[in-house]
mmCIF file of C-alpha atoms in Angstrom:
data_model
loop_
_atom_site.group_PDB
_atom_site.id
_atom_site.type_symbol
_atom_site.label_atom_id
_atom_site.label_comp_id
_atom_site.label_asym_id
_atom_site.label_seq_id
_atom_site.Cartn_x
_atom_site.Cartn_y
_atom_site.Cartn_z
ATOM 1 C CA UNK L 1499 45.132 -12.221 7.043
ATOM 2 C CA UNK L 1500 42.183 -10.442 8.675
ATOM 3 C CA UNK L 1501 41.899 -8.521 5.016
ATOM 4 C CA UNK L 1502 41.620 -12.041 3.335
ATOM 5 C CA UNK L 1503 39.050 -13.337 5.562
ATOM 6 C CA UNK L 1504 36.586 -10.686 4.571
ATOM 7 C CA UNK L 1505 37.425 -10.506 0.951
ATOM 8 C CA UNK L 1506 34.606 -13.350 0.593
ATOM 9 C CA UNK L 1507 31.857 -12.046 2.452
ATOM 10 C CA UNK L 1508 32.409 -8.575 0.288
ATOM 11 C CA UNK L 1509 32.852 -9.723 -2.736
ATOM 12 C CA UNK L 1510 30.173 -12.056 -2.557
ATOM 13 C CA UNK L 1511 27.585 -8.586 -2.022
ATOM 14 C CA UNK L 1512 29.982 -6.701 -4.445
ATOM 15 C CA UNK L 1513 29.270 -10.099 -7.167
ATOM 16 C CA UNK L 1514 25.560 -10.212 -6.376
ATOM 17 C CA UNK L 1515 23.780 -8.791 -9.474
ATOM 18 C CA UNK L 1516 20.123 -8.645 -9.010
ATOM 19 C CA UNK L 1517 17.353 -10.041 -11.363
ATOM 20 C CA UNK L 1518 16.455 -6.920 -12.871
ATOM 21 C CA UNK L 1519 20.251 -6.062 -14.212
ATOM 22 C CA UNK L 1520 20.762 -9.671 -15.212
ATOM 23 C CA UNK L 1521 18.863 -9.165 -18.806
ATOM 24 C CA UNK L 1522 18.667 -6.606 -21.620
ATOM 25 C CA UNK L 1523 14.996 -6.148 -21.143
ATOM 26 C CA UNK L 1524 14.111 -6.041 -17.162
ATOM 27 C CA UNK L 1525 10.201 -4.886 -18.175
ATOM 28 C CA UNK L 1526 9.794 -8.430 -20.527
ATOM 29 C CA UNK L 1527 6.992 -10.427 -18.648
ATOM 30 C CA UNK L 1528 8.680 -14.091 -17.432
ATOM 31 C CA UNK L 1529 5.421 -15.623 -17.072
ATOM 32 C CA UNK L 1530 3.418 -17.052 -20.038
ATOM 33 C CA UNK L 1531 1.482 -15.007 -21.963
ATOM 34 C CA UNK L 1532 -2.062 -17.300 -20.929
ATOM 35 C CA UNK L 1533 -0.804 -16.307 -17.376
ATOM 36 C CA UNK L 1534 -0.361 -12.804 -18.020
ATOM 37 C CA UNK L 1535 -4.458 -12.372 -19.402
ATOM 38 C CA UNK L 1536 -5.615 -14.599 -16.654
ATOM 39 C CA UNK L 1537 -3.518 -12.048 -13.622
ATOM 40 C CA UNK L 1538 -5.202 -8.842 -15.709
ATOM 41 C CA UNK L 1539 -8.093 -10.627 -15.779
ATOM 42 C CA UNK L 1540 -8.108 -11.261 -12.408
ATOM 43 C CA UNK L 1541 -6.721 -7.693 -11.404
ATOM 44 C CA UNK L 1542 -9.135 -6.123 -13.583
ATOM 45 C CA UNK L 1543 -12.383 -7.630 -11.345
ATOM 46 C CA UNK L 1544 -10.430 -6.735 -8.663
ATOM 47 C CA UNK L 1545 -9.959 -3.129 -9.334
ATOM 48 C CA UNK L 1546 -13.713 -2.453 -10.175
ATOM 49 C CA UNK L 1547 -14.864 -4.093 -7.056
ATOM 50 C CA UNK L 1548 -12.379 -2.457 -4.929
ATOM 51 C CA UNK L 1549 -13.141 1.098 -6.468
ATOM 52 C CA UNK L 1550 -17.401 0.970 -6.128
ATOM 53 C CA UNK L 1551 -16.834 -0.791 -2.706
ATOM 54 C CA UNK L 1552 -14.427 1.648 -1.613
ATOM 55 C CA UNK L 1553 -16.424 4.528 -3.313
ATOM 56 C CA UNK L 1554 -20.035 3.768 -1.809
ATOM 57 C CA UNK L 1555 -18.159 3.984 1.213
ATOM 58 C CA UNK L 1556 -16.815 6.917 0.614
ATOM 59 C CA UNK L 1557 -20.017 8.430 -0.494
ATOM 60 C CA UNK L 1558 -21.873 7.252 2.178
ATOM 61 C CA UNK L 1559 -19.942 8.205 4.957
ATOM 62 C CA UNK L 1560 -20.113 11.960 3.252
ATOM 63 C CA UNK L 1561 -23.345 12.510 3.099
ATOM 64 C CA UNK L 1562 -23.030 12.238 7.163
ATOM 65 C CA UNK L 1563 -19.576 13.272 7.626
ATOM 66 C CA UNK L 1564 -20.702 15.941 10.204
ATOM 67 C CA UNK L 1565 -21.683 12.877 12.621
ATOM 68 C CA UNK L 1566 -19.229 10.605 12.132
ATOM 69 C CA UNK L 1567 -17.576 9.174 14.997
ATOM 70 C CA UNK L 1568 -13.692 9.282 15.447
ATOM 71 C CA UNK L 1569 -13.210 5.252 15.127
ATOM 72 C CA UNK L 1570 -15.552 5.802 11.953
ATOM 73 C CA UNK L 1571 -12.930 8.561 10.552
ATOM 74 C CA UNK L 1572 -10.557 6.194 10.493
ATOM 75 C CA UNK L 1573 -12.539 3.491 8.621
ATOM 76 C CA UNK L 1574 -13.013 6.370 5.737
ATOM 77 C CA UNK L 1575 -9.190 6.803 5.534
ATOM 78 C CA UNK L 1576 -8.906 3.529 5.401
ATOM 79 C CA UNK L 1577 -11.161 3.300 2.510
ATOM 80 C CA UNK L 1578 -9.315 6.696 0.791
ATOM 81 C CA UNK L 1579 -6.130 4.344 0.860
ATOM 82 C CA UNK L 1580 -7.986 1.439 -0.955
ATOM 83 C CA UNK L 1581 -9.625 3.255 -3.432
ATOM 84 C CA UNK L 1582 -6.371 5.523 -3.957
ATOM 85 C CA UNK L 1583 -4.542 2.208 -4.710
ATOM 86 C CA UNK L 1584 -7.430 0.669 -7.186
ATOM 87 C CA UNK L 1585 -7.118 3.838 -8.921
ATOM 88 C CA UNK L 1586 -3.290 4.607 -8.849
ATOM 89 C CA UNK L 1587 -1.487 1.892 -9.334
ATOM 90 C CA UNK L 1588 -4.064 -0.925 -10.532
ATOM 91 C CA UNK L 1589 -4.533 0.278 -14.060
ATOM 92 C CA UNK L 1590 -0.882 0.052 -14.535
ATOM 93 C CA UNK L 1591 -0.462 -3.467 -13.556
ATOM 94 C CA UNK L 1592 -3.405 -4.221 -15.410
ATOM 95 C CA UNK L 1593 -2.209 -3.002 -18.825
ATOM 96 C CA UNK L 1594 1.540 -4.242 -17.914
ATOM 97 C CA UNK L 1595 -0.203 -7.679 -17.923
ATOM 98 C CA UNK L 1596 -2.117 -7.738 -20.718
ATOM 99 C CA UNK L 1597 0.356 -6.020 -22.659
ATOM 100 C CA UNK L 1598 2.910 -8.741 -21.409
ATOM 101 C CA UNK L 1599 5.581 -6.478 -20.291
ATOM 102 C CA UNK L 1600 5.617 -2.923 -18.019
ATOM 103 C CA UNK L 1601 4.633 -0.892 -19.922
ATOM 104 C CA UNK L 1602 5.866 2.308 -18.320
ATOM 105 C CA UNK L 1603 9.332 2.129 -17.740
ATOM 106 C CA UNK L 1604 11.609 3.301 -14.920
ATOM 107 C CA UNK L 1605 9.801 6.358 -13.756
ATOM 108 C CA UNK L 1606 6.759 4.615 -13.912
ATOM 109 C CA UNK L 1607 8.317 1.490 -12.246
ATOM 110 C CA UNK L 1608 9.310 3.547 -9.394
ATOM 111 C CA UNK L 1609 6.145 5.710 -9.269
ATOM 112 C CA UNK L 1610 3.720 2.597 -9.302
ATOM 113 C CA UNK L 1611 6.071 1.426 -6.234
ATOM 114 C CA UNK L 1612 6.024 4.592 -4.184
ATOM 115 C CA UNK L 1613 2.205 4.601 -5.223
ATOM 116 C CA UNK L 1614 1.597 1.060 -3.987
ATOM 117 C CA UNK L 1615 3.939 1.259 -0.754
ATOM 118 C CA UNK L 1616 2.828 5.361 0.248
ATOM 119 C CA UNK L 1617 -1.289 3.761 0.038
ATOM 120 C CA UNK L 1618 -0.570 0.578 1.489
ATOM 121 C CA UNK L 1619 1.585 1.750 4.379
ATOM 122 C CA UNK L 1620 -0.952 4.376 4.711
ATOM 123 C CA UNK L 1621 -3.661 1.370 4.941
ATOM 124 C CA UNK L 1622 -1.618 -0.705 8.050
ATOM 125 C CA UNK L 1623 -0.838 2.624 10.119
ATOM 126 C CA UNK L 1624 -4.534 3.278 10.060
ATOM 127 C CA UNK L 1625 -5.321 -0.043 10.820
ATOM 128 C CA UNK L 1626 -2.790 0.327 13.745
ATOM 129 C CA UNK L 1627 -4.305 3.736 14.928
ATOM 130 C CA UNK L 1628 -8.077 1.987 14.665
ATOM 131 C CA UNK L 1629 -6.917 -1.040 17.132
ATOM 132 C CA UNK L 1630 -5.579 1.201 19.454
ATOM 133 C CA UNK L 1631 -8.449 3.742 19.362
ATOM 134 C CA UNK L 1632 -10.164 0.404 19.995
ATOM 135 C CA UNK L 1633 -8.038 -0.630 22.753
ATOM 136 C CA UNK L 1634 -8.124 2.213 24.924
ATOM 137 C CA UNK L 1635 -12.271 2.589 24.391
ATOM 138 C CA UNK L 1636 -12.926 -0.616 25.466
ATOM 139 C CA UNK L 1637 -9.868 -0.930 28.195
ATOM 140 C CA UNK L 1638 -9.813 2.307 29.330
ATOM 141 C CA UNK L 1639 -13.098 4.547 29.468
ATOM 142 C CA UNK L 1640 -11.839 7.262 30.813
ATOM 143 C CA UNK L 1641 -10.340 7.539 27.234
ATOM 144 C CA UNK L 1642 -13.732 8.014 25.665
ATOM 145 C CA UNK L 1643 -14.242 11.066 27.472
ATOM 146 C CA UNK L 1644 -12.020 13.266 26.085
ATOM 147 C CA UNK L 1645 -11.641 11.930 22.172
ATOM 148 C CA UNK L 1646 -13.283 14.223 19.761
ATOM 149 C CA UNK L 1647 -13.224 14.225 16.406
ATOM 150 C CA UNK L 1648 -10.309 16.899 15.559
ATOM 151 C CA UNK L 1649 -7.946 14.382 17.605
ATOM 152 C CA UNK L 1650 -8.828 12.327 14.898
ATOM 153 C CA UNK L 1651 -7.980 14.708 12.544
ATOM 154 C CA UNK L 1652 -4.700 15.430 13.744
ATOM 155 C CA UNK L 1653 -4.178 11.340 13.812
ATOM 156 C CA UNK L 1654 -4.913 10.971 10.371
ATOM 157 C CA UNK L 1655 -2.317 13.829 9.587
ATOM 158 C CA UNK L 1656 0.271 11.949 11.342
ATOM 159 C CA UNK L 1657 -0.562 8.927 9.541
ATOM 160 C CA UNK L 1658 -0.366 10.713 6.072
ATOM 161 C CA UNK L 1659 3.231 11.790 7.256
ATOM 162 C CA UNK L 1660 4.345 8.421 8.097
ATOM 163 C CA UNK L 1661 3.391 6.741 4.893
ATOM 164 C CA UNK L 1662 4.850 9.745 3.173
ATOM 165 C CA UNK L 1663 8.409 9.587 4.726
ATOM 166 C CA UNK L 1664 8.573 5.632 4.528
ATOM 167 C CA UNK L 1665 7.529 6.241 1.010
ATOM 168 C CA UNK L 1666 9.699 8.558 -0.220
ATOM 169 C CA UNK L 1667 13.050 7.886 1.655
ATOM 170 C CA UNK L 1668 13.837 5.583 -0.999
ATOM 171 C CA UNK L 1669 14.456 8.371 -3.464
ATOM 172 C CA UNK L 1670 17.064 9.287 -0.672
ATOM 173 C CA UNK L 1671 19.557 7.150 -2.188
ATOM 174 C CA UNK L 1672 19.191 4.800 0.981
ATOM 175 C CA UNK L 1673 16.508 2.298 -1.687
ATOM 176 C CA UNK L 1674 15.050 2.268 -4.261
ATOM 177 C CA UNK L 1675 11.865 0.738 -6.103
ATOM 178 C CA UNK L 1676 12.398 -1.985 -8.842
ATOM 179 C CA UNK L 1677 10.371 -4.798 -11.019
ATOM 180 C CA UNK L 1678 9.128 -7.347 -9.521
ATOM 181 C CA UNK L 1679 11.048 -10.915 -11.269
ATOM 182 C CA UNK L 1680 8.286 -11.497 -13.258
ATOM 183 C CA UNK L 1681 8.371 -8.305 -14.822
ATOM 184 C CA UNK L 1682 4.939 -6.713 -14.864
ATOM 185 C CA UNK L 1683 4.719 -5.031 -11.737
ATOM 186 C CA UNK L 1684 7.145 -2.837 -9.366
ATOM 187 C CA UNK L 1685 7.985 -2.987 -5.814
ATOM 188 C CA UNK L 1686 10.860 -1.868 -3.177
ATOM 189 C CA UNK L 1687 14.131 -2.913 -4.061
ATOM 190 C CA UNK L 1688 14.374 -5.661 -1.483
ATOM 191 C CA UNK L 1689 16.783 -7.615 -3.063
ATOM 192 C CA UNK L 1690 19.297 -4.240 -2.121
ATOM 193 C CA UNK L 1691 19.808 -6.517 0.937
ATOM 194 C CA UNK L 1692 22.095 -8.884 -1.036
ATOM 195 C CA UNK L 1693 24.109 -6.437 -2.698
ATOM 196 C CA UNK L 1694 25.055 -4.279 0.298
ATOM 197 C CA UNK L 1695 25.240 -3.466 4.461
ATOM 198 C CA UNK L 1696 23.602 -0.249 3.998
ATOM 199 C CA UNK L 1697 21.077 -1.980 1.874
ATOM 200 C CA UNK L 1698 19.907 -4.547 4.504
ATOM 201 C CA UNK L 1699 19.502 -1.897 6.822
ATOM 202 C CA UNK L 1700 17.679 -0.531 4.690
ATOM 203 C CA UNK L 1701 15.169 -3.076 3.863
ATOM 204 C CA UNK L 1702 15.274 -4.057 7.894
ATOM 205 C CA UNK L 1703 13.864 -0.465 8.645
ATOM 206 C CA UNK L 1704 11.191 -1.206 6.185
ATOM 207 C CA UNK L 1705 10.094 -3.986 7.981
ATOM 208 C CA UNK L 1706 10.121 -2.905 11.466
ATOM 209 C CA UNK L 1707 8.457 0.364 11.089
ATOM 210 C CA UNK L 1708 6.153 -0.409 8.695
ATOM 211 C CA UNK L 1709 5.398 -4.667 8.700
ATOM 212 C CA UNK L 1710 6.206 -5.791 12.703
ATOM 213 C CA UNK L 1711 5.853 -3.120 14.709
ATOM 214 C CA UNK L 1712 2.372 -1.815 13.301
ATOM 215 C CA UNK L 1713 1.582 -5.444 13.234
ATOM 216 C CA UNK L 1714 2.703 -6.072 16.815
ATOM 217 C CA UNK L 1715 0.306 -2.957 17.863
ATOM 218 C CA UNK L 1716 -2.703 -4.566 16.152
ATOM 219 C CA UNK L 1717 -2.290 -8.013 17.928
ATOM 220 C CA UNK L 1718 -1.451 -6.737 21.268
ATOM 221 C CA UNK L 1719 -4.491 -4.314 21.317
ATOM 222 C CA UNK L 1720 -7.124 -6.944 20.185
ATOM 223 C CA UNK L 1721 -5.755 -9.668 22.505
ATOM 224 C CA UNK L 1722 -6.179 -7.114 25.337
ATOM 225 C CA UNK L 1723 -9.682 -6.512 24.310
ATOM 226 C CA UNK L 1724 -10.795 -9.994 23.806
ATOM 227 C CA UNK L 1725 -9.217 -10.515 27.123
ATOM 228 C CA UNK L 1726 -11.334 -7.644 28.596
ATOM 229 C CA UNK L 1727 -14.657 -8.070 26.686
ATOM 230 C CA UNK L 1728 -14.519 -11.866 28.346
ATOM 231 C CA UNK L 1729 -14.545 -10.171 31.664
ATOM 232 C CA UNK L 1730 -16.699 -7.429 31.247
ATOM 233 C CA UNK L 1731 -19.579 -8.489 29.406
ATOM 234 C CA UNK L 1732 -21.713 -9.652 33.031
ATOM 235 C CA UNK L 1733 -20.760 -6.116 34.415
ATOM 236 C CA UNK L 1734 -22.407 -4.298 31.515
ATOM 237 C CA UNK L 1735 -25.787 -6.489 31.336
ATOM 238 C CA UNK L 1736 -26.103 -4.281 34.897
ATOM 239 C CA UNK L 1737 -26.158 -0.693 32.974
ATOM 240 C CA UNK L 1738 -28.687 0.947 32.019
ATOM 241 C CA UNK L 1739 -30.214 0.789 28.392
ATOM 242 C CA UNK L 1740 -28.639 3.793 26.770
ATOM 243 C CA UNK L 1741 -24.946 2.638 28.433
ATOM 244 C CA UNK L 1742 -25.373 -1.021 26.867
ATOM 245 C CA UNK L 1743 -26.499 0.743 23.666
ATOM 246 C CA UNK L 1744 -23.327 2.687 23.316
ATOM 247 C CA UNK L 1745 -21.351 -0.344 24.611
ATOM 248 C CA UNK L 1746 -23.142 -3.024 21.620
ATOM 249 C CA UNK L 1747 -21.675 -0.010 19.105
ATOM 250 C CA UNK L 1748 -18.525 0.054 20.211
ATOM 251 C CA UNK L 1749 -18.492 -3.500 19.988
ATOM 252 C CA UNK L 1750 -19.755 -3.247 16.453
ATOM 253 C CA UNK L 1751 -16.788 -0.893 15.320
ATOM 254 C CA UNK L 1752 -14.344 -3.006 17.406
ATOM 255 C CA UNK L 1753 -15.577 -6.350 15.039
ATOM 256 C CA UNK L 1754 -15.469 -4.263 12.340
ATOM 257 C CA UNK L 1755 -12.001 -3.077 12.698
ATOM 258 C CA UNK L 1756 -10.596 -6.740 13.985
ATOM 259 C CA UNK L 1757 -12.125 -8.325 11.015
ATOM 260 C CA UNK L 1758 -10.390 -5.608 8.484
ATOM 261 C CA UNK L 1759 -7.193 -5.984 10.226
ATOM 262 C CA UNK L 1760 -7.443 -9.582 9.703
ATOM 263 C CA UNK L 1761 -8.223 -9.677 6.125
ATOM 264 C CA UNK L 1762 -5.139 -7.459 5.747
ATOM 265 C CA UNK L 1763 -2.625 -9.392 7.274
ATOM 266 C CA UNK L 1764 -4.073 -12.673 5.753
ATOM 267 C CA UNK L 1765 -4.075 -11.003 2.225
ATOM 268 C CA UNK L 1766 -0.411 -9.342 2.947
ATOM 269 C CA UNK L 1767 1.607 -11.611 5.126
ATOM 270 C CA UNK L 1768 2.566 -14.079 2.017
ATOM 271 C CA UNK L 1769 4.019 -11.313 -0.074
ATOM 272 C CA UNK L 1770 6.068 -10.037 3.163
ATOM 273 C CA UNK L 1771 7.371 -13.809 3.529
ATOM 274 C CA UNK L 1772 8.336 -13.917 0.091
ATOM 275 C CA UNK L 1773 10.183 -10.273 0.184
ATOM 276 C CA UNK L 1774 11.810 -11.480 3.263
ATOM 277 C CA UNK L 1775 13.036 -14.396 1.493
ATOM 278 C CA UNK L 1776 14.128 -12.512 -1.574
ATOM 279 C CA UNK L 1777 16.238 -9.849 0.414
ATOM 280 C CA UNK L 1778 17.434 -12.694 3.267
ATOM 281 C CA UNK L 1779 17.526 -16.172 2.026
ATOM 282 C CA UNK L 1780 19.485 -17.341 -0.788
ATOM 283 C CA UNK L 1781 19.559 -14.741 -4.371
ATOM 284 C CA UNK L 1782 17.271 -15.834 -6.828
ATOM 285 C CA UNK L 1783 15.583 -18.716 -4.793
ATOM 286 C CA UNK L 1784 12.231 -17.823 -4.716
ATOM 287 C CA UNK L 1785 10.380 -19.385 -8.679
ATOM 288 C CA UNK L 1786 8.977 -17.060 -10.651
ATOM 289 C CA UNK L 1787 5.912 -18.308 -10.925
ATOM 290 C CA UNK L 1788 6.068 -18.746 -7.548
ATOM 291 C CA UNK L 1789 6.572 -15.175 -6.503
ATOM 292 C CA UNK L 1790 3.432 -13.972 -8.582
ATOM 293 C CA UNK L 1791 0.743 -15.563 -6.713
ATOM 294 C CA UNK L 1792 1.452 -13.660 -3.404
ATOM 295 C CA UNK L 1793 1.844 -10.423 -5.442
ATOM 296 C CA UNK L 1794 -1.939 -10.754 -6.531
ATOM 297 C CA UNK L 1795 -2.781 -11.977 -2.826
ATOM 298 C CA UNK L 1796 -2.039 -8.681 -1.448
ATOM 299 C CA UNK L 1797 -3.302 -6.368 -3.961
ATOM 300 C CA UNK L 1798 -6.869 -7.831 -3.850
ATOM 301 C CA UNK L 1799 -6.910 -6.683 0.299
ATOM 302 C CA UNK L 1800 -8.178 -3.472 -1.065
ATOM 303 C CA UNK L 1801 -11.977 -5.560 -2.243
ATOM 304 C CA UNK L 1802 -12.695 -7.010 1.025
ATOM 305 C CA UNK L 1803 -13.190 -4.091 2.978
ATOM 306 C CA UNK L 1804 -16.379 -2.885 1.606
ATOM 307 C CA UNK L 1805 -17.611 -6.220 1.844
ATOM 308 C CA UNK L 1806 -16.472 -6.720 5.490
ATOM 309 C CA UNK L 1807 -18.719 -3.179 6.313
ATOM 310 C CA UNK L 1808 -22.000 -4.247 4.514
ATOM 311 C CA UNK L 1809 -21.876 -7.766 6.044
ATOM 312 C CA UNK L 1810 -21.294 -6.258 9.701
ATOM 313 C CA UNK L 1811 -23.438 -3.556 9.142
ATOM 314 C CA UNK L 1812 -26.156 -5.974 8.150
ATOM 315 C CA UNK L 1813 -25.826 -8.234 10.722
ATOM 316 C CA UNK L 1814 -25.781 -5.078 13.206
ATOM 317 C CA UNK L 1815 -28.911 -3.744 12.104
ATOM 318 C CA UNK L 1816 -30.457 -7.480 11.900
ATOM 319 C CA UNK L 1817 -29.593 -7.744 15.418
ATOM 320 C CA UNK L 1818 -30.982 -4.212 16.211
ATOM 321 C CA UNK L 1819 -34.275 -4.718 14.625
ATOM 322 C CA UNK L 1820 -34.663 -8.471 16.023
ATOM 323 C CA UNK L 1821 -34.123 -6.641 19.707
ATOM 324 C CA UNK L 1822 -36.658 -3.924 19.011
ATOM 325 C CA UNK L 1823 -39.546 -6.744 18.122
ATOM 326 C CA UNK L 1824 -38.360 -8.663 20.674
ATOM 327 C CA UNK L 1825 -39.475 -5.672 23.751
ATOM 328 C CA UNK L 1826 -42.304 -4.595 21.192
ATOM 329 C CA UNK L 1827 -43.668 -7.599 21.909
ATOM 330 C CA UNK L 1828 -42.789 -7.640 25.591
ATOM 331 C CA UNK L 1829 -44.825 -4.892 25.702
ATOM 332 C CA UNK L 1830 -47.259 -5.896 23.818
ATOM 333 C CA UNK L 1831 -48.051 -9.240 26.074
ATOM 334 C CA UNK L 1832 -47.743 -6.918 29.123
#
């Protein structure tokens, strides 16, 4: 009897066929072909914005590399990732769309997901490793005291590892990477978590380790800084000059870095939904031309963060300059 009961929950994972097996042709585009221009057109803007903005940064940031602070090591990784996934993987998605099909078959599929997942991972552990860098600079200052730049060397190596093992363990045989259901673009095999125990483990480690608990990190250390900053900010107007200095740039890094983390999640959090969904809720449920739309969300996160620096930056050095004409002239009336 106990047999029988469980025949339906197991056959019902052993029936499950997922979208990409249920037709001839799993690389043939499901969305019109008008739809298909307009997402290349769309990805194409994208990917040229993201690459300069990424690369200025980049170039920038080298030509004073030797003085770089340790939170400002961190914002260059984070701006290796970007322009390593405008480079990597946006050309294929861009030609898969015009083309109005992938155009690169399986080994492509899976290294356009590995590509895409290895940079983007890569992208939210640095994020996490910034807001706690963050947190313990402006919540602990002892902390500050100690950090030099090869720590943040040896961070950014552990960071590199992570994305690599999440990355990769899906050529473990534990996942796998597969088209998306509109057919242009590849992703992890979340919908493993209908066919299979082992794969909704699977896709559950995924999103612990590399959605929630980076993500829980990030929210924790910026509410504990907004928390502190709220009580601090009378104590510091007490310092000296040269110790509110340093405390109005750490400030400026910490916007800079809550901003970025922001404009991730926003850009990111849709996709995970629908994923969830996919893997979780009912097979098949999610439209098609529903499920596009937070694909092309998430990959334009890699554009804003050059923006994000040059508006900060500006309004830092706005705010500088308006304080040095404002004691200029203090002096100047004395």
């Amino acid at each position: 009897m106990s047999g029988m009961a469980s025949d339906p929950n197991n056959s019902s994972q052993e029936d499950y066929i997922p979208h990409y097996l249920q037709k001839e042709d799993p690389f043939a585009s499901k969305l019109s072909r008008e739809a298909d221009i307009i997402a290349g057109f769309y990805l194409t803007i994208i990917g040229i914005l993201s690459t300069l903005g990424n690369g200025y940064v980049i170039f920038m940031s080298s030509k004073r590399k030797k003085k770089l602070r340790p939170a400002e090591i961190m914002t260059v990784n984070l701006a290796v990732c970007d322009l390593g996934i405008s480079v990597v993987g946006k050309p294929f998605s861009i030609i898969s769309f015009f083309s109005h099909r992938w155009m690169f078959g399986w080994i492509g599929c899976r290294w356009y997901g590995w590509a895409g997942f290895f940079f983007g991972c890569g992208s939210l552990i640095t994020m996490t490793a910034v807001s706690l860098d963050r947190y313990l600079k402006i919540c602990h200052l002892s902390y500050g005291t100690w950090l030099k730049r090869h720590h943040a060397f040896i961070c950014l190596a552990i960071i590199w590892a992570y994305a690599t093992f999440w990355a990769t363990v899906p050529f473990a045989g534990v996942g796998s990477y597969a088209p998306e259901p509109f057919g242009t673009s590849c992703t992890l095999d979340w919908w493993l978590a209908q066919a299979s125990v082992a794969g909704q483990a699977f896709v559950l480690s995924i999103l612990f380790f590399c959605l929630l608990f980076p993500t829980a990190v990030i929210v924790f250390s910026y509410v504990k800084i907004i928390l502190k900053v709220k009580s601090s900010t009378k104590e510091v107007a007490h310092y000296d000059t040269r110790i509110q200095n340093s405390h109005i740039l750490e400030m400026k890094l910490t916007k800079v870095a809550m901003v970025i983390c922001a404009g991730f999640l926003i850009a990111w959090i849709p996709y995970a939904v629908v994923s969830v969904w996919s893997a979780f809720g009912r097979p098949d449920s999610v439209p098609i031309q529903f499920s596009v739309i937070p694909t092309l969300l998430a990959k334009s996160a890699a554009m804003y963060n050059p923006i994000i620096y040059q508006v900060i930056d500006c309004k830092f050095a706005c705010c500088r300059s308006g304080g040095l004409k404002a004691k200029s002239s203090l002096k100047t009336s004395r």
